[in-house]
mmCIF file of C-alpha atoms in Angstrom:
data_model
loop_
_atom_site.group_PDB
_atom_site.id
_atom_site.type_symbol
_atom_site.label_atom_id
_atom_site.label_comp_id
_atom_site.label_asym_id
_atom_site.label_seq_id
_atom_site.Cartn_x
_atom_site.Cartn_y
_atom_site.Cartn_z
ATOM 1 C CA UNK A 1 23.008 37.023 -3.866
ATOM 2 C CA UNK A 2 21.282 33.446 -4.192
ATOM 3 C CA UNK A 3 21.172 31.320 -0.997
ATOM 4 C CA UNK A 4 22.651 27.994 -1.972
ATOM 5 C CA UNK A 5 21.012 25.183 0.366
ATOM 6 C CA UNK A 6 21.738 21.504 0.562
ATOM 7 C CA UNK A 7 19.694 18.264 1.108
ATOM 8 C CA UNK A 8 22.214 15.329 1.893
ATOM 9 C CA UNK A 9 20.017 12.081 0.937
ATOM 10 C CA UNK A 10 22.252 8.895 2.596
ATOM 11 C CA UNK A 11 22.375 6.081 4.829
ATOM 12 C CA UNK A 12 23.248 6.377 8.624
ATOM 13 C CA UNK A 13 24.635 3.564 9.885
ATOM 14 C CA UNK A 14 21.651 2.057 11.427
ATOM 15 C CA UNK A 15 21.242 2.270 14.963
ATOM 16 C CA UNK A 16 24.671 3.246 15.424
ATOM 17 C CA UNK A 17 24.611 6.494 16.560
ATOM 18 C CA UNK A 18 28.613 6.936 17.271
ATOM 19 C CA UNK A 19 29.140 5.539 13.320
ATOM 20 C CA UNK A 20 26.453 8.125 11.864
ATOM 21 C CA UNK A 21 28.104 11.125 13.580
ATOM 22 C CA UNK A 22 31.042 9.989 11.806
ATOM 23 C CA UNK A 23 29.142 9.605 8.384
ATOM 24 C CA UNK A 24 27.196 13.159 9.465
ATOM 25 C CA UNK A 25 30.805 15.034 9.613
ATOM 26 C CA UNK A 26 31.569 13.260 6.308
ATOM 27 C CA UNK A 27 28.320 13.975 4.231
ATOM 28 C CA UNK A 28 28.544 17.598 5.788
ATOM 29 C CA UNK A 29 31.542 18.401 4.359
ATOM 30 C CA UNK A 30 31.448 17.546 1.365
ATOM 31 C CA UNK A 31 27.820 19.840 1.137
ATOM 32 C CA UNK A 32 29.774 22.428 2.620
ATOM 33 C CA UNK A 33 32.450 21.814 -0.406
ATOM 34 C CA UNK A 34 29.465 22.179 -3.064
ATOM 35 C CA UNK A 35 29.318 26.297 -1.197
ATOM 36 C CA UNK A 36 25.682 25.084 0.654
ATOM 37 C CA UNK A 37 25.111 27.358 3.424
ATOM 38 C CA UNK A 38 22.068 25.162 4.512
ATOM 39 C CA UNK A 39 22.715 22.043 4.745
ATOM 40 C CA UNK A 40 19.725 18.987 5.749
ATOM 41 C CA UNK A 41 19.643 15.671 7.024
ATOM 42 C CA UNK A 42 16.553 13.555 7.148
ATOM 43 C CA UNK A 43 14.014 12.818 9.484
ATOM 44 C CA UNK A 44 15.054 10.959 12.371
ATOM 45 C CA UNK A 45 18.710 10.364 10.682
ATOM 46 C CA UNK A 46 20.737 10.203 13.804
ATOM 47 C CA UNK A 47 20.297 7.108 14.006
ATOM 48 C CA UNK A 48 18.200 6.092 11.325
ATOM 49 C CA UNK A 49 14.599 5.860 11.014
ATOM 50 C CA UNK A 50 12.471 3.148 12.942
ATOM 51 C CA UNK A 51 11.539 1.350 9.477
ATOM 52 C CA UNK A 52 10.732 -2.188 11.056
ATOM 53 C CA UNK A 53 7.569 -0.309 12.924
ATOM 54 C CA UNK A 54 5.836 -0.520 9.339
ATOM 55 C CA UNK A 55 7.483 -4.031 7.965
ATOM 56 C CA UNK A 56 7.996 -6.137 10.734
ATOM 57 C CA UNK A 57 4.479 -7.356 11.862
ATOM 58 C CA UNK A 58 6.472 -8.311 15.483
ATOM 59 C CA UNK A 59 6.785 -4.792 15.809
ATOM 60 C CA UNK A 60 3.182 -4.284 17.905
ATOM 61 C CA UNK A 61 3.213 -7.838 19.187
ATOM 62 C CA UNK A 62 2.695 -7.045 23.212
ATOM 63 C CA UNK A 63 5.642 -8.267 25.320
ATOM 64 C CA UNK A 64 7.751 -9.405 22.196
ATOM 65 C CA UNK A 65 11.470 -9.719 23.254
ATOM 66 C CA UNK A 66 12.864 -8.733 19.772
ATOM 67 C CA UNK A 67 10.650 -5.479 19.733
ATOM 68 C CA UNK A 68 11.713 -4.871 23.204
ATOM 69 C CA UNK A 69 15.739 -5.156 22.120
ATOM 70 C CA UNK A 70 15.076 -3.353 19.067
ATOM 71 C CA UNK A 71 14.321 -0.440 21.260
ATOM 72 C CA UNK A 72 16.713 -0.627 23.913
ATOM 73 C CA UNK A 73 19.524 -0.404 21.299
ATOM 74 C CA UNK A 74 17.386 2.630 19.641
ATOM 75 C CA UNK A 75 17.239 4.310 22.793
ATOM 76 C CA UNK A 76 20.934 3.518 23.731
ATOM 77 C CA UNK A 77 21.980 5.325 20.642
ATOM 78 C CA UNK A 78 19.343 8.149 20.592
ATOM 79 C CA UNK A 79 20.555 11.667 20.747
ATOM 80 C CA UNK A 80 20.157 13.655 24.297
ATOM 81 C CA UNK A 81 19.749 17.573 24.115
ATOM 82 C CA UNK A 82 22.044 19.198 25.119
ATOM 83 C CA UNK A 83 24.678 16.410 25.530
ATOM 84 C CA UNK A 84 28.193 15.105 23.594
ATOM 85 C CA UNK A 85 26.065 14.419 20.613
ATOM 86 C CA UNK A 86 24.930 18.289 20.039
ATOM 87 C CA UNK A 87 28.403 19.384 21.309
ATOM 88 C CA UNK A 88 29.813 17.269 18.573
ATOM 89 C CA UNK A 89 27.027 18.352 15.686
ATOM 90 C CA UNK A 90 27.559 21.959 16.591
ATOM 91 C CA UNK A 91 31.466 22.017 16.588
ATOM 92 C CA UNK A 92 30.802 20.457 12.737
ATOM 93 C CA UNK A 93 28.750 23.061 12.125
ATOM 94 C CA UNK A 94 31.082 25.815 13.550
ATOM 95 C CA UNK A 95 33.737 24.820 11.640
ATOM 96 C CA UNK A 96 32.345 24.644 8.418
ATOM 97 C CA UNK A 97 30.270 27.953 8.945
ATOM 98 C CA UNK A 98 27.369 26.572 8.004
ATOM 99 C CA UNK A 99 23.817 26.005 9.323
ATOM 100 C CA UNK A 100 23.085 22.315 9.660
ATOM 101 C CA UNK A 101 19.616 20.859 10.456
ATOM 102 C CA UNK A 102 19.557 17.312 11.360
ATOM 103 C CA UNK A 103 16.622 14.739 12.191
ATOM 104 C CA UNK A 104 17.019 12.897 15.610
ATOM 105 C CA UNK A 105 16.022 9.999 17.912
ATOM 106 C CA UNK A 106 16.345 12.111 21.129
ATOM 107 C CA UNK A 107 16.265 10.416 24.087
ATOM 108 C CA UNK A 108 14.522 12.718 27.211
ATOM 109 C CA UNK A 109 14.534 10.553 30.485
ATOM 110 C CA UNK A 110 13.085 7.328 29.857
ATOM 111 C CA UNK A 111 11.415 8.615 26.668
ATOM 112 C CA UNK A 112 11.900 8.644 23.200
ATOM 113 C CA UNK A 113 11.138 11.918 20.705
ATOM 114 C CA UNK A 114 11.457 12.673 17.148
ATOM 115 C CA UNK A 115 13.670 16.011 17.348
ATOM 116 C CA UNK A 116 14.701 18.549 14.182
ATOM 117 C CA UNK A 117 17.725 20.310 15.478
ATOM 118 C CA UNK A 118 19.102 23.008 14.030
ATOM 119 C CA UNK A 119 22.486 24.516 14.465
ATOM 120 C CA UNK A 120 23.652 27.889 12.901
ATOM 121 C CA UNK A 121 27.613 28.649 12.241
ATOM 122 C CA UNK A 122 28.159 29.596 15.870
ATOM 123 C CA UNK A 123 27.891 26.093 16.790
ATOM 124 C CA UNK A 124 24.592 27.403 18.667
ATOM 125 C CA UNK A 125 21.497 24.577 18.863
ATOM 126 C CA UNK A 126 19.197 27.287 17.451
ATOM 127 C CA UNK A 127 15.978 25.751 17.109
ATOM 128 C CA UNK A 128 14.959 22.565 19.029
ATOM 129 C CA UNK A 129 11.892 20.728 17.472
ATOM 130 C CA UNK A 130 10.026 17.847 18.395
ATOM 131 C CA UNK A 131 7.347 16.457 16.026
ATOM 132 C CA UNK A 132 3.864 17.424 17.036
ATOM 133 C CA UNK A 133 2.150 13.753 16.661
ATOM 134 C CA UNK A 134 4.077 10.561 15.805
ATOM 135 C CA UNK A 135 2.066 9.134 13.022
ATOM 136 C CA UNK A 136 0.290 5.558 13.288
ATOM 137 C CA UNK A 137 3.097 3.365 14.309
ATOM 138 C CA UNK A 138 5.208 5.653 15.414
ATOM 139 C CA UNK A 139 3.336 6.052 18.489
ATOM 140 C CA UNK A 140 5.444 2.815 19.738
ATOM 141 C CA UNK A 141 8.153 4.703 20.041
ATOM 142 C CA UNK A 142 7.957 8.766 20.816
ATOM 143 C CA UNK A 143 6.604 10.510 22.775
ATOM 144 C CA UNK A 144 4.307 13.617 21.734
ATOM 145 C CA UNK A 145 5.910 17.457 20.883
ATOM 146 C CA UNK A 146 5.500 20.930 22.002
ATOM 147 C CA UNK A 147 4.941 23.793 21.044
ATOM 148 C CA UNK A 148 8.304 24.912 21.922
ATOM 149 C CA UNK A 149 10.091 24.341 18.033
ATOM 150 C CA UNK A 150 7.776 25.925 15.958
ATOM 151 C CA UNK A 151 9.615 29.042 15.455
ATOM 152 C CA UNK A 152 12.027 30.229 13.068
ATOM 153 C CA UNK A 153 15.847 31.231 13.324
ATOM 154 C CA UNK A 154 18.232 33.696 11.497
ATOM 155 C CA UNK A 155 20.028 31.635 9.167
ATOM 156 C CA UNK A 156 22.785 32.364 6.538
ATOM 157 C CA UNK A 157 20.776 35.528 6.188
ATOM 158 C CA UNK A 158 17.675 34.151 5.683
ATOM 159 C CA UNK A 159 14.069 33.083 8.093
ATOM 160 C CA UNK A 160 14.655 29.449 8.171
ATOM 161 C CA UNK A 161 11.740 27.076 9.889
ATOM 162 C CA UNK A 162 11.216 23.390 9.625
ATOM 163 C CA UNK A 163 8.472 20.734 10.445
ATOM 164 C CA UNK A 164 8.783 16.650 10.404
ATOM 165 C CA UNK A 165 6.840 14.555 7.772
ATOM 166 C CA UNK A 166 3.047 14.463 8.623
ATOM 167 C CA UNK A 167 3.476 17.942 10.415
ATOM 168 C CA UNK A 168 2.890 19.004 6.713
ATOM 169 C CA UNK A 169 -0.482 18.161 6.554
ATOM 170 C CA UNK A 170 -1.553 19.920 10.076
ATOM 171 C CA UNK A 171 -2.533 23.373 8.692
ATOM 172 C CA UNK A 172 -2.300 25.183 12.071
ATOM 173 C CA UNK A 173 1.412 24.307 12.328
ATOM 174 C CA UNK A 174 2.053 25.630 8.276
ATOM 175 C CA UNK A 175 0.261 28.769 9.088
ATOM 176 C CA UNK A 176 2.105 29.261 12.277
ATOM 177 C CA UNK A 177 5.418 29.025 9.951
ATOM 178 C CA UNK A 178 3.929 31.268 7.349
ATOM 179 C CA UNK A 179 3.134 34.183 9.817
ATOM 180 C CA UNK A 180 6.481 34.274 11.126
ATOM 181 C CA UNK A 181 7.425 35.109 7.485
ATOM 182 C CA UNK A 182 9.512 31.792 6.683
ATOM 183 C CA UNK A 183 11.715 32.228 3.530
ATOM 184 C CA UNK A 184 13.512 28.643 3.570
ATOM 185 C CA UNK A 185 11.637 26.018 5.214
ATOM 186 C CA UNK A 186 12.985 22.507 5.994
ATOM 187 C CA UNK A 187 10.923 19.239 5.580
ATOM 188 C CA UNK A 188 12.159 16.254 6.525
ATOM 189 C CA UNK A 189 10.291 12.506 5.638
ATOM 190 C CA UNK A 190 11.803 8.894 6.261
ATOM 191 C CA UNK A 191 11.490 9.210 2.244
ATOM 192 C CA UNK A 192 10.221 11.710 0.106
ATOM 193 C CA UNK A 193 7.283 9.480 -1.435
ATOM 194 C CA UNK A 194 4.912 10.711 -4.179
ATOM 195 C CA UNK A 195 2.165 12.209 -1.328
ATOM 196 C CA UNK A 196 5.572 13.267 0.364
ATOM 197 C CA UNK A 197 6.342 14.816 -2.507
ATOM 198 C CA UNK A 198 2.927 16.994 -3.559
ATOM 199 C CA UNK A 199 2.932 18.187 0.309
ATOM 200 C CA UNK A 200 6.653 19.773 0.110
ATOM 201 C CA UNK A 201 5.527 21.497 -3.162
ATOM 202 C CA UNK A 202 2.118 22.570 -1.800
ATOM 203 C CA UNK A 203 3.895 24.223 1.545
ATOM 204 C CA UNK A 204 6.303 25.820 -1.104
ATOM 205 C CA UNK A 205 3.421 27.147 -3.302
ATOM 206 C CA UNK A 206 1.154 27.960 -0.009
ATOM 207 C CA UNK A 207 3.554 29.625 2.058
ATOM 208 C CA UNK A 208 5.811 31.614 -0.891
ATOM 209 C CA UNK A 209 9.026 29.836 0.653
ATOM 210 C CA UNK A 210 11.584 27.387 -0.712
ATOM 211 C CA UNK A 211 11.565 24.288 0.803
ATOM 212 C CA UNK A 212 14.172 21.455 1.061
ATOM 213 C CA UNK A 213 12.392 18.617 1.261
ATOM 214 C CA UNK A 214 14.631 16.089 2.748
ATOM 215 C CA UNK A 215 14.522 11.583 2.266
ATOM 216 C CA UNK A 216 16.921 8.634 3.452
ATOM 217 C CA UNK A 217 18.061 5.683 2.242
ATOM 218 C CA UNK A 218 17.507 2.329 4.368
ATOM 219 C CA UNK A 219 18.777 -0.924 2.849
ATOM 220 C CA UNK A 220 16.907 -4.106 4.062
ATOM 221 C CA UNK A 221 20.040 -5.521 5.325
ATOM 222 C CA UNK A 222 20.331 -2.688 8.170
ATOM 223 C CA UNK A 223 17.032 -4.048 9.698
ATOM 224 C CA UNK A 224 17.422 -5.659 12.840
ATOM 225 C CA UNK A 225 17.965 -9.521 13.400
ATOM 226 C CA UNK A 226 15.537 -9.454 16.126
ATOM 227 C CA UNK A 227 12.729 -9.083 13.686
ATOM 228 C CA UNK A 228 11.080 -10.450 10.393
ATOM 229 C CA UNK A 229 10.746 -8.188 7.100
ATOM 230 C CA UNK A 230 8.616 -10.044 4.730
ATOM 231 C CA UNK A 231 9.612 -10.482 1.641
ATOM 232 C CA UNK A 232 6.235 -8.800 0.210
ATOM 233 C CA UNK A 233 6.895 -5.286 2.071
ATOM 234 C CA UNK A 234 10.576 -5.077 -0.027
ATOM 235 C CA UNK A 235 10.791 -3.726 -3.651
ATOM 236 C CA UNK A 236 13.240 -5.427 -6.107
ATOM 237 C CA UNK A 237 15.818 -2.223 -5.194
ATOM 238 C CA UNK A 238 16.204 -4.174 -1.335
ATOM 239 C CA UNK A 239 15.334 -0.200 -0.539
ATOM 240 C CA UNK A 240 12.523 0.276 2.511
ATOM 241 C CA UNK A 241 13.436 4.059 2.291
ATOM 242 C CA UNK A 242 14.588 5.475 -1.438
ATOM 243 C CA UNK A 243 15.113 8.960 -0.986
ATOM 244 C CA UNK A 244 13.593 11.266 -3.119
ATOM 245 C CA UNK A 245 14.913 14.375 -2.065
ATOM 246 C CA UNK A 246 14.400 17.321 -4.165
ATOM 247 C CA UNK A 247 14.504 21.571 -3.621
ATOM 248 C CA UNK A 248 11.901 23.275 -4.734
ATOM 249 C CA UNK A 249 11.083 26.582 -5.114
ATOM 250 C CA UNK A 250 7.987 29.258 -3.806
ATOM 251 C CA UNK A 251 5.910 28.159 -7.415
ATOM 252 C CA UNK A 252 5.989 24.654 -6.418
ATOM 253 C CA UNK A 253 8.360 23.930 -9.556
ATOM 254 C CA UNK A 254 11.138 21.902 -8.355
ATOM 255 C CA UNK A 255 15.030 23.379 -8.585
ATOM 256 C CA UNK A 256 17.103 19.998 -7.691
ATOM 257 C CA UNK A 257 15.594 16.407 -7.858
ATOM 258 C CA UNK A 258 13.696 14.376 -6.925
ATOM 259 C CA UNK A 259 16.273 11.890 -6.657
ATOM 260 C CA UNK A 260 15.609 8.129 -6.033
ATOM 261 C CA UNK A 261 17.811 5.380 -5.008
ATOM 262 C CA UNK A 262 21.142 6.758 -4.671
ATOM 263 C CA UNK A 263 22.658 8.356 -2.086
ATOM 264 C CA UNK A 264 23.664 12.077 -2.906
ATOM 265 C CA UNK A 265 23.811 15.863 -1.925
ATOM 266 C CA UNK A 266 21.068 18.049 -3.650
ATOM 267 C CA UNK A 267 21.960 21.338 -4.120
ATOM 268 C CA UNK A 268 20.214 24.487 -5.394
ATOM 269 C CA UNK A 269 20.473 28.258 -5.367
ATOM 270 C CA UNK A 270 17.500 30.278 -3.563
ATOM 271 C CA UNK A 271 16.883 33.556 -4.728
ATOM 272 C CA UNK A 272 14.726 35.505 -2.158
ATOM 273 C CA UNK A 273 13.316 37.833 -4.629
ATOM 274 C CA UNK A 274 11.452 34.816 -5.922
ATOM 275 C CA UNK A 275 9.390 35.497 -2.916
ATOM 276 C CA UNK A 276 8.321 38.978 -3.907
ATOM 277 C CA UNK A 277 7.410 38.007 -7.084
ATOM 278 C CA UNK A 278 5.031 35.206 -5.840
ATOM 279 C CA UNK A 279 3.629 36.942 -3.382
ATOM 280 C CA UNK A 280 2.224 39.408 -5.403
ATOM 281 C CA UNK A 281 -0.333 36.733 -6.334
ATOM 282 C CA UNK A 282 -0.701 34.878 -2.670
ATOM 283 C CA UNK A 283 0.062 36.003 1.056
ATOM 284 C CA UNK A 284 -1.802 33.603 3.259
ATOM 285 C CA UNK A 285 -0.138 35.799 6.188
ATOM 286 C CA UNK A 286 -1.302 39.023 4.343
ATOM 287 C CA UNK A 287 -3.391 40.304 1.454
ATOM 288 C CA UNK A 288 -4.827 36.750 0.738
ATOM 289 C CA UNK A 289 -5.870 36.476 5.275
ATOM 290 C CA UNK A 290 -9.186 37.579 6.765
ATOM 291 C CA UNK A 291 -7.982 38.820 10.109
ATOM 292 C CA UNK A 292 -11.884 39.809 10.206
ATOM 293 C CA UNK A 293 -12.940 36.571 9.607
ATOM 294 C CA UNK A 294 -10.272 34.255 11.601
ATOM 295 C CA UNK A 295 -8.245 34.031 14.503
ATOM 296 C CA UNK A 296 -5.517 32.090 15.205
ATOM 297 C CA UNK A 297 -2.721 31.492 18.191
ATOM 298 C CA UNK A 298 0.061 29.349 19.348
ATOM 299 C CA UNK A 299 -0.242 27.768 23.125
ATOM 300 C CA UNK A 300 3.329 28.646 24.527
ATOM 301 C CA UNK A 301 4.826 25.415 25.143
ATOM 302 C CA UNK A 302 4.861 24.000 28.894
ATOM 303 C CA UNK A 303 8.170 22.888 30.202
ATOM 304 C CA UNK A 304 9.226 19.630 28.334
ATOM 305 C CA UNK A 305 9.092 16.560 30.295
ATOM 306 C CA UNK A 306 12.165 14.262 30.545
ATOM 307 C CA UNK A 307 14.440 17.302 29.744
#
């Protein structure tokens, strides 16, 4: 029997992170109502990702006081793990009997991390994630990840993994993935651009998985007062983050989307014997690896700083 999967593409309410819970239990639901038994939220969704690092130029301006407000209120309303947030997430989860994997500001002691939790129908935090390397401008604001996520969990029946955004171009952490035998991965982006879009189907195609590749939508009214977005870094939508979500399947064809502009649940139906029949062409974790010729390991993770 197919595995149907969901990819909810929407807006949090922007550095709110009480409001997005609220609009989490809502988008949730109504996935769970389309029968999804996997059901994905973007990167970094709770509560909403840091788009003024790439538009506002006062973003990297040392000692500016907007930048420095900007992420107080970000880390006010950043998710701590465990805590009333993940209580809250899991109890969702629980009662819908369903596995939902949601992108997070967490907030570890005085530091900041970009987090993929994942929480299976027990209500259980399964998987706790934090993304390898922020990317350019990111750097501002988290801190680096672990080892620790990089693992998969027993999900609606199925191996389910998941990496953040540029994590999709490091191959070390696609091949860790791949040789735990990953049959739905999870890949969440700010927005699933064009680039964004050829890496999801390349991890699909490369690891013989389907892969839920996972955008939000940002309006340029949610950006904070405390800082400038020139006009010149908006499109005519008023969109900084446009979605793009789409499902696609272990051939790299894609099964739902891409969708742009709209907020919306993807859904699709995974059949696992897909993955046979691809595989008969490419194991990178089998008949296509050179054990002889490589080696390859995973540092176990040290404990986590800040929680």
């Amino acid at each position: 029997m197919p595995t149907r999967v969901a990819a909810v593409q929407a807006e949090p309410a922007f550095l709110d992170l009480e409001s997005t819970l609220v609009r989490l239990e809502m988008w949730a639901r109504r996935a769970s109502e389309s029968g999804a038994r996997i059901i994905v939220f973007p990167e970094t969704w709770l509560p909403g990702y840091p788009a003024w690092i790439d538009v506002a130029p006062e973003a990297a301006i040392w000692d500016h006081p907007g930048a420095k407000a900007v992420f107080q209120r970000l880390y006010e309303n950043s998710v701590e793990v465990p805590g009333a947030a993940t209580e809250r997430i899991g109890a969702v989860a629980r009662e819908l009997g369903v596995t939902l994997v949601v992108g997070a500001h967490e907030r570890a002691g005085r530091s900041l991390y970009n987090a993929l939790l994942t929480f299976t129908p027990d209500g259980a935090l399964a998987n706790h994630h934090r993304k390898l390397v922020p990317t350019y401008t990111e750097r501002m604001l988290w801190g680096q990840g672990d080892s620790h996520g990089l693992k998969t969990v027993s999900a609606a029946g199925v191996k389910l993994g998941g990496l953040v955004c540029w994590e999709h171009w490091m191959p070390l952490a696609r091949q860790r993935l791949h040789d735990l035998g990953e049959q739905i991965h999870v890949a969440v982006w700010p927005a699933v651009k064009e680039m964004h879009q050829i890496a999801s189907r390349h991890y699909a195609f490369e690891g013989r998985c389907f892969v839920i590749a996972c955008g939000g939508i940002l309006h340029r009214g949610q950006m904070p007062p405390e800082l400038v977005v020139p006009d010149r870094y908006v499109p005519p939508s008023g969109l900084l983050l446009n979605g793009g979500s789409a499902i696609i399947a272990p051939d790299g064809r894609c099964l739902a989307g891409p969708v742009h502009d709209a907020e919306t649940v993807l859904v699709a139906d995974c059949d696992l014997g897909e993955i046979a029949r691809e595989s008969m062409t490419l194991d990178v974790s089998g008949h296509y690896s050179r054990p002889d010729v490589f080696s390859f390991g995973v540092k176990e993770a040290p404990d986590r700083r800040g929680g």
